[in-house]
Every structure is written in C-alpha cells, then in structure tokens.
Coordinates of C-alpha atoms in Angstrom, one line a residue:
X1 CA -2.6 -5.7 5.8
X2 CA -1.6 -7.9 2.9
X3 CA -0.7 -6.4 -0.4
X4 CA -0.8 -7.9 -3.9
X5 CA 2.2 -10.3 -4.2
X6 CA 4.9 -9.1 -6.5
X7 CA 7.9 -10.6 -8.1
X8 CA 10.5 -8.1 -9.1
X9 CA 12.8 -8.7 -12.1
X10 CA 13.9 -12.3 -12.6
X11 CA 14.1 -13.1 -8.9
X12 CA 17.8 -12.0 -8.5
X13 CA 17.7 -8.3 -9.3
X14 CA 15.6 -5.9 -7.3
X15 CA 14.1 -2.5 -7.7
X16 CA 13.1 -0.3 -4.8
X17 CA 9.6 -1.1 -3.5
X18 CA 7.3 1.9 -3.5
X19 CA 5.7 2.8 -0.2
X20 CA 8.3 0.8 1.8
X21 CA 8.2 2.0 5.4
X22 CA 10.9 1.3 8.0
X23 CA 8.4 -0.7 9.9
X24 CA 7.1 -2.5 6.8
X25 CA 8.1 -6.0 6.0
X26 CA 8.1 -8.7 3.4
X27 CA 7.1 -12.4 3.4
X28 CA 9.2 -14.2 0.7
X29 CA 9.7 -17.6 -0.7
X30 CA 13.0 -18.4 -2.5
X31 CA 13.9 -21.5 -4.4
X32 CA 17.2 -23.2 -4.9
X33 CA 18.0 -23.3 -8.6
X34 CA 19.9 -26.7 -8.2
X35 CA 17.6 -28.7 -5.9
X36 CA 14.3 -26.8 -6.4
X37 CA 14.0 -26.7 -2.5
X38 CA 11.9 -23.8 -1.1
X39 CA 12.7 -21.6 1.8
X40 CA 10.2 -19.2 3.4
X41 CA 11.2 -16.2 5.4
X42 CA 10.3 -12.6 6.3
X43 CA 12.4 -9.5 6.5
X44 CA 12.5 -5.7 6.4
X45 CA 15.0 -5.4 3.5
X46 CA 14.1 -7.9 0.8
X47 CA 17.1 -7.2 -1.5
X48 CA 19.6 -7.4 1.3
X49 CA 18.1 -10.6 2.6
X50 CA 18.2 -12.4 -0.8
X51 CA 21.8 -11.3 -1.2
X52 CA 22.6 -12.8 2.3
X53 CA 21.0 -16.1 1.2
X54 CA 23.1 -16.2 -2.0
X55 CA 26.3 -15.3 -0.2
X56 CA 25.8 -18.1 2.3
X57 CA 25.3 -15.8 5.3
X58 CA 22.2 -17.7 6.4
X59 CA 22.8 -21.0 8.2
X60 CA 19.6 -22.7 7.0
X61 CA 20.2 -22.0 3.3
X62 CA 24.0 -22.0 3.2
X63 CA 24.5 -25.6 2.0
X64 CA 22.2 -24.9 -1.0
X65 CA 21.9 -22.2 -3.7
X66 CA 21.9 -20.2 -5.7
X67 CA 18.6 -18.9 -4.6
X68 CA 16.0 -17.0 -6.6
X69 CA 12.9 -15.1 -5.4
X70 CA 9.7 -16.9 -6.5
X71 CA 7.1 -15.3 -4.3
X72 CA 6.7 -12.1 -2.2
X73 CA 4.0 -10.4 -0.2
X74 CA 4.4 -6.8 1.1
X75 CA 3.1 -5.8 4.6
X76 CA 2.8 -2.5 6.4
X77 CA 4.3 -4.1 9.5
X78 CA 7.0 -6.7 9.9
X79 CA 5.0 -8.4 12.6
X80 CA 2.3 -9.2 10.0
X81 CA 4.9 -10.6 7.6
X82 CA 6.3 -12.8 10.4
X83 CA 2.8 -14.1 11.2
X84 CA 2.3 -15.0 7.6
X85 CA 5.7 -16.7 7.5
X86 CA 4.7 -18.9 10.5
X87 CA 1.4 -19.8 8.8
X88 CA 3.1 -20.9 5.6
X89 CA 5.8 -22.9 7.5
X90 CA 3.0 -24.8 9.3
X91 CA 1.7 -26.1 6.0
X92 CA 4.8 -28.3 5.7
X93 CA 3.7 -29.1 2.2
X94 CA 5.7 -28.4 -1.0
X95 CA 2.5 -28.8 -3.0
X96 CA 0.7 -26.1 -1.0
X97 CA 3.6 -23.7 -1.5
X98 CA 3.6 -24.5 -5.3
X99 CA -0.1 -23.7 -5.4
X100 CA 0.5 -20.3 -3.7
X101 CA 3.2 -19.5 -6.2
X102 CA 1.0 -20.6 -9.1
X103 CA -1.8 -18.4 -7.9
X104 CA 0.5 -15.4 -8.0
X105 CA 1.4 -16.0 -11.6
X106 CA -2.3 -15.9 -12.5
X107 CA -2.7 -12.4 -11.1

C-alpha cells in the first residue's frame, strides 16, 4: 500500500516516522547537491540509509555527494518499496523523476 509521499526536514535531518513497522519500508530518491544527479533506492531505515550515502558507505553513490532527500514514499512492506524502486529505475529518465518530485511538492 502506498502512502502519501513525505519529505522530512530539509532532506538531511530526519524525524521518526509514525507507524513505522519493522517490516515496513521506504522508497526514496536522493539528489547530489554538486552534480544534481539522482539516485533511487529502497530501505527499512531511511535515516540510516541517507547517512550511509553521505558517509560514502554505498558503492554506487560514493564518488558523489553530499546527498539530500528529495522524495520519499512509505510502504507497509519493504517488498512493495522494492517493487516501486524497480519501476522507477526502469523509467531511465531524469525528466520523469523530476515530474514525480514536482508532483509531490504540489501535495
């Protein structure tokens, strides 16, 4: 089940997400502040994952950064978040990702 996308704080600081279950998950999009490159991922602990990206603990994002959260969807099950991640990665279009982020800001 897809929840209303939420952006917490300025994209670098996080607050606990209400209703977070151990099996729950997040689909997220982060953006490199220097290159404006996007990265799409899914995880169980959003705050920990963003910290990992910014510390260079993730191979695919290590050469870039700093990263900020620009989009997030909350799911009851991590499997659903991973399905959504794969769907967005199949788009292979920066414009499509930018439209998704813009739609969130209108909510």
